Backbone as a ProteinNet text record, in pm:
[ID]
protein_1_A
[PRIMARY]
MADFWVLLGTDYCGKSSVLEALADGRSAIHPVSYDRHMLPEEYAPHAGLHGLLGTALRDGGTYSGDFVLSLLQVGVVYLRDRAVGGPAGRTVLLDSYYYKVLAKCRLLGLDGDRAFRWWRTFPQPSGVVLLDVDPEDAWRRSGEGTLLNPMEHYGTAGTRAEFLRFQADLRVLLLDEVARLPVVHVSAGGDVAATTAAVARAVREPGSRETAARTGGGRP
[TERTIARY]
-554.3	-453.9	-325.7	-265.6	-141.4	-27.7	69.7	190.8	261	305.6	378.3	495.1	594.3	713.6	727.7	818.1	847.3	996.4	1029.3	1168	1197.2	1280.5	1302.6	1443.9	1460.2	1593.8	1588.6	1700.3	1710.3	1711.7	1721.3	1713.6	1836.2	1811.1	1915.9	1985.9	1905.8	1959.7	1948.9	1879	1861.7	1731.3	1638.6	1510.2	1435.1	1425.4	1349.6	1410.6	1542.3	1608.9	1579.2	1576.8	1547	1402.9	1309.1	1168.5	1145.6	1212.2	1199.1	1254.1	1365.7	1425.2	1333.8	1258.5	1167.6	1035	1011.7	883.3	875	972.6	971.3	870.4	808.2	704.2	754.3	884.6	938	956.3	941.9	964.3	831.6	837.4	719.5	692.2	779.8	763.8	691.1	591.5	513.2	548	632.9	674.3	565	550.2	452.6	521.8	510.7	574.6	476.9	495.5	417.8	493.6	610.9	681.1	591.7	582.6	484.1	503	627.5	649.6	616.7	588.2	551.3	403.8	328	185.7	110.9	16.6	-66.1	-142.6	-184.5	-249.6	-372.2	-448.1	-570.2	-541	-414.1	-376.3	-297.9	-300.5	-226.4	-259.7	-385.6	-414.1	-331.9	-276.4	-194.1	-71.5	-30.1	85.7	63.3	-61.5	-92.7	-71.7	-101.2	-77.4	71.1	151.1	296.9	343	293.1	332.6	287.3	164.8	113.1	192.1	229.3	309.5	443.8	507	634.1	620.6	512.1	487.7	467.5	387.5	358.6	483.3	572.4	694.7	791.9	795.8	889.5	838.4	708.1	649.3	687.6	695.4	740.2	634.9	517.4	417.6	275	252.5	116	30.7	92.2	20.2	42.9	-63.9	-52.7	9.9	56.8	109.6	4.1	-121.1	-229.6	-250.7	-237	-253.5	-143.8	-20.5	91.6	70.9	30.2	5	-104.3	-207	-315.7	-266.3	-177.6	-121.4	-33.8	46.8	133.3	51.4	-59.4	-142.3	-199.2	-224.1	-275.5	-180.2	-50.1	47.8	52.7	43.6	47.8	-73.9	-191.4	-314	-311.7	-257	-242.2	-162.5	-51.1	30.9	-43.2	-115.9	-194.8	-293.8	-363.9	-464.3	-401.1	-284.9	-217.7	-164.9	-126.7	-82.6	-199	-311.7	-430.4	-485.8	-479.9	-537.8	-435.5	-323.5	-217.6	-256.5	-187	-221	-195.5	-285.8	-272.1	-148.7	-77.9	36.7	165.8	162.6	284.3	303.3	427	458.2	471	390	393.6	513.2	586.9	698.7	669.6	632.3	598.4	722.8	717.4	831.1	827.9	939.1	962.3	869.9	797.9	700.9	607.3	580.7	487.7	528.1	657.4	708.1	785.4	846.5	936.5	863.3	740.9	665.3	645.4	607.1	584.4	713.3	823.8	951.6	994.4	977.4	1018.9	931.9	801.8	714.1	756.4	793	839.4	965.7	1058.8	1185	1164.4	1072.2	1054	951	896.3	806.5	666.8	624.3	486.7	395.8	304.9	223	105.5	125.9	20.1	-6.4	-15.1	-26.5	-147.6	-261.9	-380.7	-359.2	-297.4	-268.2	-168	-65.9	35.1	-27.3	-116.8	-181.1	-260.3	-328.9	-406	-313.8	-208	-115.8	-58.1	-32.7	26.8	-71.5	-200.5	-296.8	-303.2	-235	-239.6	-175.8	-210.5	-150.4	2	61.9	207.7	262.9	379	434.6	492	517.7	585.5	727.6	785.5	920	959.4	1077.7	1131.2	1270.8	1299.7	1436.1	1488.6	1596.2	1654.9	1777.1	1772.4	1888.2	1981.8	2098.7	2197	2288.6	2293.3	2378.9	2462.6	2588.1	2673.3	2619.2	2598.2	2543.7	2625.1	2755.5	2838.3	2808.3	2784.6	2744.5	2609.8	2518.1	2385.9	2398.6	2488.5	2509.9	2558.4	2648.8	2697.1	2583.5	2500.3	2388.6	2286	2283.9	2191.2	2245.8	2355.6	2419.7	2479.9	2527.7	2583	2484.5	2358.9	2256.1	2168.2	2203.8	2127.6	1990.2	1971.8	1845.2	1756	1798.3	1726.4	1590.6	1495.8	1371	1367.4	1275.7	1277.9	1255.5	1214.3	1195.7	1313.6	1429.5	1548.2	1664.7	1639.2	1746.9	1687.2	1768.4	1730	1753.2	1697.2	1721.7	1661.2	1706.6	1651.7	1753.4	1880.2	1983.2	2017.2	1990.4	2024.2	2173.8	2246.3	2391.5	2426.9	2550.9	2599	2577.3	2613.3	2600.2	2454	2363.3	2220.5	2166.3	2213.5	2169.7	2219.4	2347.8	2405.7	2342.7	2319.7	2259.7	2116	2042.5	1903.8	1898	1983.6	1981.2	2017	2111.3	2146.6	2028.1	1961.4	1844.7	1728.8	1714.2	1606.7	1623.5	1744.4	1768.4	1727.3	1758.4	1721.4	1570	1497.3	1351.8	1287.6	1344.1	1292.1	1301.3	1414.2	1430.7	1339.8	1314.9	1222	1081.1	1038.6	903.1	882.5	989.1	974.5	1037.4	1056.1	1129.6	1062.7	932.3	862.6	872.2	924	920.5	1055.9	1054.2	1180.6	1243.5	1373.4	1444.2	1566.1	1577.2	1695.3	1772.8	1901.1	1985.5	2055	2045.3	2109.6	2194.8	2320.1	2406.7	2362.3	2350.6	2311.8	2431.9	2551	2671.1	2716	2658.1	2699	2614.6	2620.5	2540.8	2395.1	2309.1	2164.8	2129.6	2191.1	2158.3	2189	2304.3	2342.2	2251	2218.9	2130	1990.2	1940.7	1808.3	1803.6	1906	1910.4	1909.9	1983.2	1987.3	1851.5	1783.6	1650.1	1553.3	1558.8	1468.3	1491.2	1615.8	1644.7	1587.4	1603.8	1556.4	1405.3	1334	1187.5	1133.9	1197.9	1136.1	1195.7	1315.3	1378.5	1352.8	1306.2	1278.4	1399.1	1519.4	1637.8	1658.4	1626.6	1640.2	1540.3	1422.7	1321.6	1363.6	1432.2	1482.8	1588.1	1674.1	1773.1	1704.7	1599.9	1526.6	1470.7	1416.6	1357	1459.9	1583	1687	1733.7	1712.7	1758.4	1650.7	1528.1	1418.4	1429.5	1366.4	1368.6	1230.3	1202.6	1072.7	1034.1	954.8	908	806.1	822	726.7	591.1
54.3	-34.1	44.7	22.7	89.7	43.4	133.7	95.5	-13.3	-120.5	-222.1	-277.7	-321.4	-386.5	-521.1	-605.3	-734.2	-741.4	-782.7	-805.6	-952.9	-981.1	-1117.8	-1163.5	-1294.3	-1347.5	-1496	-1560.8	-1701.8	-1715.7	-1837.1	-1859.7	-1803.3	-1749.1	-1692.7	-1573.1	-1496.7	-1375.8	-1255.6	-1268.9	-1158	-1082.8	-1139.3	-1074.4	-1040.8	-1135.6	-1113.7	-1001.1	-995.3	-891.3	-753.5	-741.5	-612.6	-571.8	-664.5	-632.4	-593.7	-662.8	-629	-488.7	-454.8	-322.7	-212.2	-241.6	-142	-133.8	-225.3	-232.7	-139	-49.6	40.6	154.1	163.7	263.6	400.5	420.1	552.3	574.1	468.7	476.8	488.5	543.7	547	409.9	315.4	178.6	95.5	21	-64.8	-210.6	-274	-412.3	-511.9	-613.9	-719.6	-853.6	-938.2	-1069.3	-1174.3	-1297.1	-1409.8	-1482.8	-1433.5	-1490.2	-1474.7	-1578.7	-1580.5	-1465.7	-1425.1	-1319	-1180.3	-1169.3	-1040.6	-1032.9	-1136.8	-1135.6	-1045.2	-964	-884.7	-975.7	-918.1	-998.9	-1072.3	-1006.4	-1070.6	-1193.6	-1208.7	-1325.5	-1427.6	-1412.2	-1503.2	-1650.1	-1685.9	-1827.7	-1888.6	-1803.9	-1856.6	-1929.4	-1898.3	-1966.7	-2116.8	-2158	-2300.8	-2361.2	-2283.3	-2332.8	-2347.1	-2254.4	-2267	-2400.3	-2432.1	-2557	-2678.3	-2674	-2785.7	-2803.4	-2693	-2701.8	-2767.1	-2728.4	-2789.8	-2939.7	-2981.3	-3124.3	-3194.5	-3134.1	-3195.2	-3208.4	-3109	-3113	-3218.5	-3236.6	-3333.3	-3476.1	-3492.6	-3625.8	-3699.5	-3828.8	-3908.7	-3945.3	-3884.1	-3916	-3923.8	-3895.6	-3897.5	-3789.9	-3674.3	-3560.8	-3553	-3531.4	-3525.9	-3393.6	-3394.4	-3271.5	-3162.7	-3200.3	-3102.4	-3037.8	-3117.1	-3064	-2961.6	-2995.3	-2903.5	-2774.9	-2787.9	-2669.7	-2582.1	-2645.2	-2569.2	-2485.4	-2541.7	-2466.5	-2352.4	-2379.1	-2275	-2162.3	-2198.1	-2098.6	-1996.1	-2036.7	-1943.1	-1824.6	-1852.5	-1745.5	-1654.5	-1713	-1633.1	-1541	-1594.3	-1514.2	-1407.3	-1440.8	-1341.2	-1221.4	-1245.5	-1136.7	-1057.9	-1127.7	-1056.9	-961.5	-1011.1	-928.5	-806.9	-825.1	-713.6	-612.7	-660.3	-567.7	-484.5	-551.1	-482.2	-384.3	-420.6	-337.5	-261.8	-227.6	-158.3	-18.2	39.3	171.9	281	375.9	486.3	569.5	613.1	700	629.3	495.8	420.7	312.9	281.9	177.8	44.8	-51	-184.4	-261.5	-327.3	-413.1	-554.7	-641.6	-780.4	-866.2	-966.3	-1058	-1153.9	-1219.8	-1297.5	-1417.4	-1452.6	-1562.9	-1547.8	-1423.6	-1394.2	-1466.4	-1482.3	-1555.5	-1681.3	-1680.1	-1789.7	-1923.1	-1918.7	-2043	-2109.3	-2029.9	-2083.6	-2145.4	-2071.2	-2120.8	-2249.3	-2254.9	-2373.7	-2494	-2470.6	-2581.5	-2637.8	-2551.5	-2596.7	-2681.7	-2635.9	-2708.8	-2845.3	-2852.3	-2974.7	-3069.2	-3031.5	-3121.7	-3129.9	-3028.2	-3025.6	-2986.5	-3073	-3055.4	-2963.6	-2834.8	-2739.5	-2646	-2699.4	-2614	-2520.9	-2572.8	-2487.6	-2376.7	-2411.1	-2309.6	-2208.7	-2257.1	-2166.9	-2066.1	-2115.6	-2025.2	-1917.5	-1957	-1859.6	-1758.8	-1807.6	-1716.9	-1614.5	-1655.5	-1562.7	-1456.6	-1469.4	-1364.3	-1258.4	-1278.7	-1183.5	-1050.6	-940.7	-810.6	-817.6	-750	-749.1	-618.9	-625.3	-506.7	-406	-286.5	-184.7	-227.5	-307.3	-355.8	-456.4	-511	-614.5	-573.1	-589.3	-574.7	-714.4	-751.3	-884.1	-873.5	-940.2	-946.1	-1055.7	-1015.7	-1111.7	-1155.9	-1285.6	-1339.9	-1452.8	-1459.9	-1570	-1698.4	-1803.4	-1928.5	-1984.8	-1965.1	-2013.2	-1935.5	-1803.3	-1724.8	-1773.1	-1801.5	-1850.9	-1983.1	-2069.5	-2197	-2174.7	-2079	-2049	-1991.9	-1905.8	-1847.5	-1954.1	-2063.9	-2172.2	-2260.7	-2218.1	-2302.8	-2425.4	-2406.9	-2516.5	-2633.8	-2595.8	-2696.6	-2729.1	-2682.4	-2720.2	-2652.8	-2542	-2468.3	-2494.9	-2582	-2601	-2668.2	-2629.8	-2705.5	-2775.5	-2869.6	-2951.5	-2875.5	-2747.9	-2669.8	-2577.8	-2609.7	-2527.3	-2604.9	-2727.7	-2809.4	-2925.4	-2984.9	-3108.2	-3226.4	-3340.8	-3462.4	-3456.4	-3546.6	-3556.6	-3525.1	-3524.8	-3509.4	-3363.7	-3274.6	-3134.2	-3110	-3177	-3159.3	-3025.3	-2986	-2860.8	-2862	-2971.5	-2980	-2969.2	-3036.2	-3030	-2888.4	-2821.6	-2685	-2589.1	-2594	-2500.2	-2516.8	-2639.8	-2663.2	-2613.3	-2636.4	-2589.8	-2437.5	-2371.8	-2226	-2164.5	-2225.1	-2175.6	-2188.8	-2302.8	-2324.1	-2233.8	-2211.1	-2125.6	-1983.1	-1932.1	-1796.1	-1783.7	-1885	-1883.3	-1876.3	-1958	-1959.8	-1833	-1776.5	-1650.7	-1541.5	-1533.3	-1433.1	-1461.6	-1588.5	-1625.3	-1576.8	-1592.9	-1553.2	-1401.8	-1324.5	-1178	-1113.3	-1192.4	-1143.3	-1025.4	-1010.8	-898.4	-770.4	-780.7	-669	-599.2	-471.7	-405.3	-471.6	-497.2	-564.1	-481.1	-449.1	-382.6	-484.9	-500.6	-593.9	-520.9	-576.1	-519.4	-628.2	-596.9	-693.3	-713.6	-840.1	-872.8	-920.1	-882.6	-929.5	-841.5	-719.7	-629.3	-643.7	-539.5	-547.5	-513.5	-541.6	-525.3	-379.3	-286.6	-145.7	-97.6	-135.3	-93.2	-155.4	-283.1	-351.2	-290.8	-261.9	-202.1	-65.9	14	146.6	135.7	39	19.9	-23.7	-110.3	-154.4	-36.7	43.5	158.3	256.4	280.7	371.3	316.5	187.5	126.3	139.3	131.6	135.4	277.1	372	504.3	611	588	694.1	674.5	781.8	770.5	722.6	766.3	724.2	575.1	514.9	370.8	299.7	357.9	294.8	299.1	408.3	414.1	306.7	286.6	179.7	44.7	27.3	-98.4	-127.2	-25.4	-46.6	-94.5	-49.9	-91.4	-233.1	-284.6	-420.4	-523.9	-481.7	-576.1	-658.3	-774.7	-862	-876.7	-990	-1010.4	-1156.5	-1198.9	-1336.9	-1355.6	-1453.7	-1473.7	-1515.8
-217.7	-157.7	-132	-17.2	18.5	-71.6	-91.3	-161.9	-80.9	-148.4	-72.3	-151.7	-77.8	-130.1	-60.7	-111.9	-49.4	-19.7	101.9	141.4	119.9	21.3	-24.1	10.5	21.9	45.3	73	56.9	90.6	242.8	292.1	436.4	508.2	628.2	713.5	648	571.3	508.9	602	713.5	806.8	789.1	712.3	684.9	812.8	904.7	1028.1	1111.6	1117.3	1195.3	1139	1006.7	942.7	970.8	955.6	980	1125.9	1217.4	1359.1	1385.9	1321.6	1341.3	1288.7	1184	1126	1201.1	1292.9	1362.9	1482.5	1498.2	1613.8	1597.3	1477.4	1456.2	1416.6	1412	1380	1230.2	1153.2	1009.2	935.5	813.4	726.4	666.2	695.6	645.6	751	706.7	796.2	766.5	849.3	822.2	859.4	777.9	803.3	788.1	889.7	887.6	936	887	938.1	1048.1	1085.5	1200.2	1323.4	1402	1510.3	1608.3	1634.6	1733.2	1679.7	1548.7	1492	1452.9	1483.5	1452	1550.3	1502.1	1593.9	1689.5	1799.9	1904.1	1852	1762	1713.2	1627.2	1584.7	1505.9	1588.8	1719.3	1806.7	1782.8	1750	1724.7	1611.7	1524.3	1415.9	1467.9	1590.4	1647.3	1649.8	1671.9	1669.5	1532.2	1426.3	1290.9	1263.2	1316.6	1303.4	1361.8	1480.5	1544.4	1466.5	1414.6	1336.9	1208	1144.3	1022.1	1050.9	1162.4	1197.8	1217.8	1280.9	1300.7	1166.5	1079.8	949.5	864.3	871.8	792	843.8	974.4	1032.7	1023.6	1009.7	1007.9	880.2	889	775.8	674.2	675.5	574.1	623.6	751.7	804.3	739.1	713.6	657.7	506.4	433.2	287.2	242.4	117.8	60.4	54.4	24.9	20.8	157	263.2	398.7	428.6	392.5	415.3	335.6	208.8	126.8	186.6	242.1	302.3	419.8	499.9	611.6	562.2	460.4	405.1	343.6	282.6	215.3	313.2	435.6	536.1	550.7	554.6	568.5	447.5	328.7	206.8	198.8	231.2	227.1	336.2	452.4	558.7	507.3	440.6	389.6	282.5	195.7	94	159	260.8	327.2	393.9	452.4	519.6	418.5	300	195	144.7	120.8	69.4	172.5	298.5	404.2	484.7	424	496.1	537.6	637	687.8	584.2	575.7	481.1	515.3	413.3	433.1	466.7	476.7	505.6	399.3	369.6	273.9	345.9	305.2	365.8	309	396.3	355.1	402.8	309.1	341.6	349.6	436.1	440.5	321	300.5	178.7	163.7	269.2	263.7	143.5	102.8	-6.5	-135.2	-155.8	-272.6	-234.8	-117.1	-81.9	-67.5	-14	0.9	-134.5	-233.9	-367	-422.5	-410.5	-463.2	-392.2	-261.1	-187	-223.3	-239	-277.6	-412.9	-504.1	-635.5	-619.9	-537.6	-519.2	-455.5	-361.1	-284.1	-344.4	-460.9	-532.1	-475.2	-397.7	-349.1	-465.4	-500.7	-620.7	-590.3	-612	-581.1	-696.3	-817.2	-934.8	-926	-879.5	-869.3	-767.8	-654	-552.6	-606.6	-677.6	-731.8	-828.3	-914.5	-1011.4	-938.1	-830.4	-754.5	-686.5	-620.3	-551.7	-648.7	-771.2	-868	-916.3	-881.3	-913.7	-804.2	-693.3	-582.7	-625	-558.8	-592.5	-590.7	-686	-695.2	-638.4	-575.5	-509.6	-608.7	-558.2	-638.5	-671.3	-583.6	-605	-499.3	-517.6	-428.4	-384.5	-256.6	-206	-177.8	-245.9	-227.7	-138.4	-24.3	65.1	17.6	-25.7	-75.7	37.7	60.8	165.3	107.3	146.2	105.5	167.2	87.4	142.6	259	254.7	366	493.6	479.6	596.6	649	555.7	596.2	671.3	626	694.4	837	854.1	989.2	1075.5	1015.5	1090.5	1131	1057.8	1092	1203	1263.7	1364.9	1301.4	1177.3	1098.3	1090.8	1068	1044.8	1163.4	1282.6	1401.2	1406.9	1334.6	1339.4	1218.5	1129.3	1003.4	1023.4	935.9	926.9	791	770.5	648	517.4	524.8	403	375.8	434.6	413.8	354.2	314.7	258.1	180.2	96.1	28.4	123.8	88.5	165.4	303.7	388.2	524.2	633.3	597.7	700.5	729.1	635	655.1	659.8	570.5	566.4	502.6	519.6	459.9	309.1	245.1	99.3	55.5	129.1	96.5	115.3	218.9	246.4	139.4	108.8	11.8	-125.9	-167.2	-299.3	-302.2	-193.9	-186.4	-191.3	-116.3	-112.2	-247.4	-316.7	-450.7	-545.8	-541	-627.8	-586	-455.2	-405.9	-457.6	-456.4	-505.9	-652.3	-731.5	-873.7	-889	-813	-825.8	-769	-664.1	-611.8	-718	-783.5	-888.5	-1006.8	-1033.4	-1140.4	-1108.3	-984	-944.9	-950.7	-932.8	-931.1	-1054.2	-1158.6	-1275.1	-1344.4	-1330.4	-1392.9	-1309.9	-1190.4	-1096.3	-1084.1	-1044	-1010.4	-888.4	-896.2	-786.5	-747.2	-618.9	-564.6	-482	-510.5	-436.4	-321.6	-201.9	-83.9	-19.6	7.8	73.8	217.2	257.8	394.6	475.1	430.7	498.4	612.6	623.7	729.5	854.5	940.5	1062.8	1032.4	1129.5	1108.5	1082.4	1155	1138.5	997.4	944.3	809.5	704.9	722.3	627.5	632.3	752.2	766.5	699.6	718.2	656.1	504	450.2	305.2	251.5	325	284.4	286.1	391.2	402.8	288.8	254.1	142.4	12.6	-9	-132.9	-148	-34.8	-39.7	-51.8	15.6	25.9	-64.1	-120.9	-198	-346.9	-416.8	-560.4	-641.1	-604.5	-678.3	-672.3	-556.9	-543.3	-632.5	-648.4	-732.9	-879.2	-919.2	-1055.7	-1077.6	-976.7	-985.3	-995.2	-916.5	-917.3	-1054.9	-1119.9	-1250.9	-1351.8	-1334.9	-1429.7	-1404.5	-1281.5	-1251.1	-1268.9	-1296.2	-1310.2	-1436.8	-1436.3	-1553	-1611.4	-1673.8	-1731.4	-1736.4	-1639.4	-1638.7	-1748.8	-1835.4	-1943.7	-1890.7
[MASK]
++++++++++++++++++++++++++++++++++++++++++++++++++++++++++++++++++++++++++++++++++++++++++++++++++++++++++++++++++++++++++++++++++++++++++++++++++++++++++++++++++++++++++++++++++++++++++++++++++++++++++++++++++++++++++++

């Protein structure tokens, strides 16, 4: 199995922009995302699942929680498969979906204990890069709520207060899920080029990995 890391962060932390910047092929890092525009051509049918998930999340109860979890699980398993089958000689960098889906399901009360137990048996990365973003900046990046989906806030209205509280709780659960792993914190407050360079250094430089080991915790 190829060496792999996970790029983690709360919503609107700039994760997609960093992965897109690394996708130019010039880096030893191989970014993998479940964002529809970054899926390989052979996975193009997954775009339909993205649309169905959006419908299920917006619907007022037609779709069961198990149905929603099943759709979410496709993305998690996709990332697992890409991590296991990554290109030789390159470090795979998975998007935060690998852990974020689990954390969000916990926050929103989706009862998927059996699925959660299975997901936690998946291969674990060499380390995690956490993009730290100020929640107020994230709110502005969301168009002050105009771009939100139902898995990015509490309640149904998507107010600023619901968003900020959800993001704060999400960060806590993300760190809980990766507590056994080395974690490198990178500020996501600067421009994309600077953030991308910091992420690349954290993944590929031995000194960054030593720093990561010192910041890691221990999930019981």
